[in-house]
Amino acid sequence: METRLAVCNLCEATCGLILTIEDGRVSSVRGNPDDPLSRGHICPKGVAIGDVHADPDRLRRPVRRIRATDSTPERWEEIDWDTALDLVADGLAGVINEHGDDALAIYLGNPNAHSLGAMTHGVGLVQTFRTRNKFSATSCDQLPHQLVAMLLYGHQLLLPVPDIDRTSLFLVFGANPMASNGSLMTVPDFPARLRALQARGGRMVVVDPRRTETARVADEHLFVRPGTDAWVLLALLHTVLTEDLAGPAAYVDGLDRLVESISEFTPEAAERASGVPADTIRRIAHELAAADGAAVYGRMGVSTQEFGLVCQWAVQVLNLVTGNTDRVGGTMLTSPAIDAVGRRMLGPGHYDAWRSRVREAPEFGGELPVAVLREEIETPGSGQVRALLTLAGNPVLSTPDGAALDRALSDLDFCAAIDIYLNETTRHADVILPPTSHLERDHYDLVFHLLAVRNTARFAPAVFERDKDQWHDWEIARELHRRVVRRLRRKPALAKRLVDAARLRFSPTFLVGMLLRTGRSGVTITELRRRPEGVDLGPLQPDQLPRRLQTAERRIDLLPTLVLDDLTRLRTQTQPAGDELLLIGRRHQRDCNSWMHNTERLTKGRARHHLLMHPSDLDARGLVDGATVTVTSRVGKVEVEVRATEDVMPGVVSLPHGYGHQRDGVRLSVAASVPGVSINDLTDPDRLDVSGNAALSGVPVRVS
Ligand SMILES: Nc1nc2c(c(=O)[nH]1)N[C@H]1C(S)=C(S)[C@@H](COP(=O)(O)OP(=O)(O)OC[C@H]3O[C@@H](n4cnc5c(=O)[nH]c(N)nc54)[C@H](O)[C@@H]3O)O[C@H]1N2
Ligand SMILES: Nc1nc2c(c(=O)[nH]1)N[C@H]1C(S)=C(S)[C@@H](COP(=O)(O)OP(=O)(O)OC[C@H]3O[C@@H](n4cnc5c(=O)[nH]c(N)nc54)[C@H](O)[C@@H]3O)O[C@H]1N2
Ligand code: SF4
Ligand SMILES: [Mo]
């Protein structure tokens, strides 16, 4: 028996773990109390991290799909790495050579952000391809945040983080950190931090169409009609600006234009649109301006909706004009030991540099909205997508109208995946290349230290030796790069090839050491190896602006044209018609997007896939609790059991995402026995925010 430290990579909280290892298996998992950020926190998913490693369904060798014939069904066959990598390189380069760069589409899923090797090498591989058809989970998630950060602060990831440990008013729109453990706010141990906030006399106010786990522990919860938060946020801003409560910093421009532009967005107008009482909005505006440090925070619920950009912009502007940005107890920039943003290892972002071929949707940061992927596969013509490479993603379950994407994927000439499971998407692959599991590789978090509520640094060496004949994700990316480039008829320019090869040459761990050494924190990899629980670099620091702005002349323009134009669209927003209900999503503490349904530890107990519906809406349709109902949207239809609850507001229904593992009766893994349907068989790829983000929330549906 031995004890090893690890880091959980299953959500953004990045908890430090203590693993007990017996006979080469994880026999127990605890939170590490010595971790300066997570301080012993752990959730049920963290406890299940060993299950993923031990799961017999997890792929450990490359597999090839043998297509069905008249006499034999489709099957999968293990193949060796050399053959597998050649097949993938042949497939990808073949399509590019024959049909051009854009014929290859690439999709990057969420776990890439949680893997060091994917960040250092996977991204490099993707950049090798000149296709315009690059996609990721970003456009089903935080794209409005990134666009707003670029417009206001000059870099897509220059995002101030709520100073939850010192704030006295935490105003939350569309986030459920009690279940999600925080997002774009790395906040392990949210429950204890909230208790501390309340114990020092602070308050949390939650605005959400559902009385969530977070709303239940809030000091105040306000129901809001889905998709109408922009009205509430603008009315807060309206009150602050017209009642002389504003106190923005000297580096902020455009306050007068802002006042003019939002004159119609009064608290009364907001009440009509959203259902949130006007006097409540006024009161909260006063509280925000008066608080000794207040932080407005908006996440998925106000990002994945039709006015995601306006909402995320208004969240930032509220913090700015009330003087809460860059202040203790407000929102502040982190000071990570490896500052990928300050050092421009990640580009600042660009918007609408080109558009998608069919719908002419704008790119952001080199990616198109994933909502257009299906039409790019199905619409003939020059530039049509004929091959797909997915890296750690499952767009069939995670992107709008997944059922239609599912059908489109079977028409591709070639498909490959880098993934550890056969899932609803990777089952379309000709070859799947599975990297080592998280516990078999070194980890330093390049992403989530950038977004954490406290500055820390931590390096976690691999817990297990990998099996012989297993490859790390970064080795797969490096070798695939080499083999594809060799086969391309039109090769990248020599200079680019040399830069790419140099960048892919070193191991991620070597790169981390180098980045630490050349950074300003004074932390070295040697020190991190000596202190595997992590090093505390202290609380977030105020007074970093305007120095760290990356805008021209280090000033903030409060009213970017893109936002101003979208206010016009907001003014024409309509209410749902007749018997329509608005569908929203939900996350459960024991779910992890579309995967981890293989571990019984997380799926046992009461089923949680139901459609939640208000009793008055059930009554109005003559339906009863527990019945199987049909939910219909513009694009699709599902049948699912309904559960009556007053936790959703009347007119709203809720389904979790990441369910619906039974496809055409194909058994992919144990997860197929988990009941439930995919909410994304109902979400509509035509509903987009201006940023290009999918409006997964507030989808009009009928229930019968
Ligand atoms: N309706 C609706 N849709 C949503 C959401 C919602 O709230 N509502 N949420 C959206 C959000 S926020 C996100 S982030 C997306 C997620 O969307 P995706 O990223 O497309 O889906 P995931 O379910 O995260 O799938 C991750 C895949 O990565 C694989 N994987 C896990 N670990 C590794 C690894 O270390 N390496 C590799 N190569 N593969 C690995 C898993 O097997 C799984 O197949 O879904 C979005 N879709
Ligand atoms: N347990 C668990 N944790 C996770 C994940 C997981 O799948 N499971 N996924 C991880 C990922 S990839 C992400 S991005 C984060 C997301 O982290 P969060 O954003 O905190 O999580 P969600 O549960 O999606 O919260 C969205 C909230 O918005 C509400 N909402 C929906 N529509 C509206 C609306 O129109 N207005 C308002 N105001 N609210 C609305 C929903 O009811 C919900 O409570 O969670 C991460 N953590
Ligand atoms: S909160 Fe997130 S990081 Fe922490 S143990 Fe749970 S899944 Fe892992
Ligand atoms: Mo996400």
Coordinates of C-alpha atoms and ligand atoms in Angstrom, one line a residue, residues 12 110 137 140-142 183 299-300 587 593, ligand 4:
E12 CA -12.2 23.4 -13.3
N110 CA -13.5 20.0 -23.2
A137 CA -16.8 23.1 -27.3
C140 CA -21.3 25.8 -26.8
D141 CA -19.9 27.3 -23.7
Q142 CA -17.8 30.4 -23.0
S183 CA -16.3 27.8 -14.1
R299 CA -21.7 31.9 -16.4
M300 CA -23.3 29.2 -18.6
R587 CA -25.7 19.9 -14.4
N593 CA -20.6 16.4 -19.4
Ligands
MO4 MO -17.8 23.7 -20.4

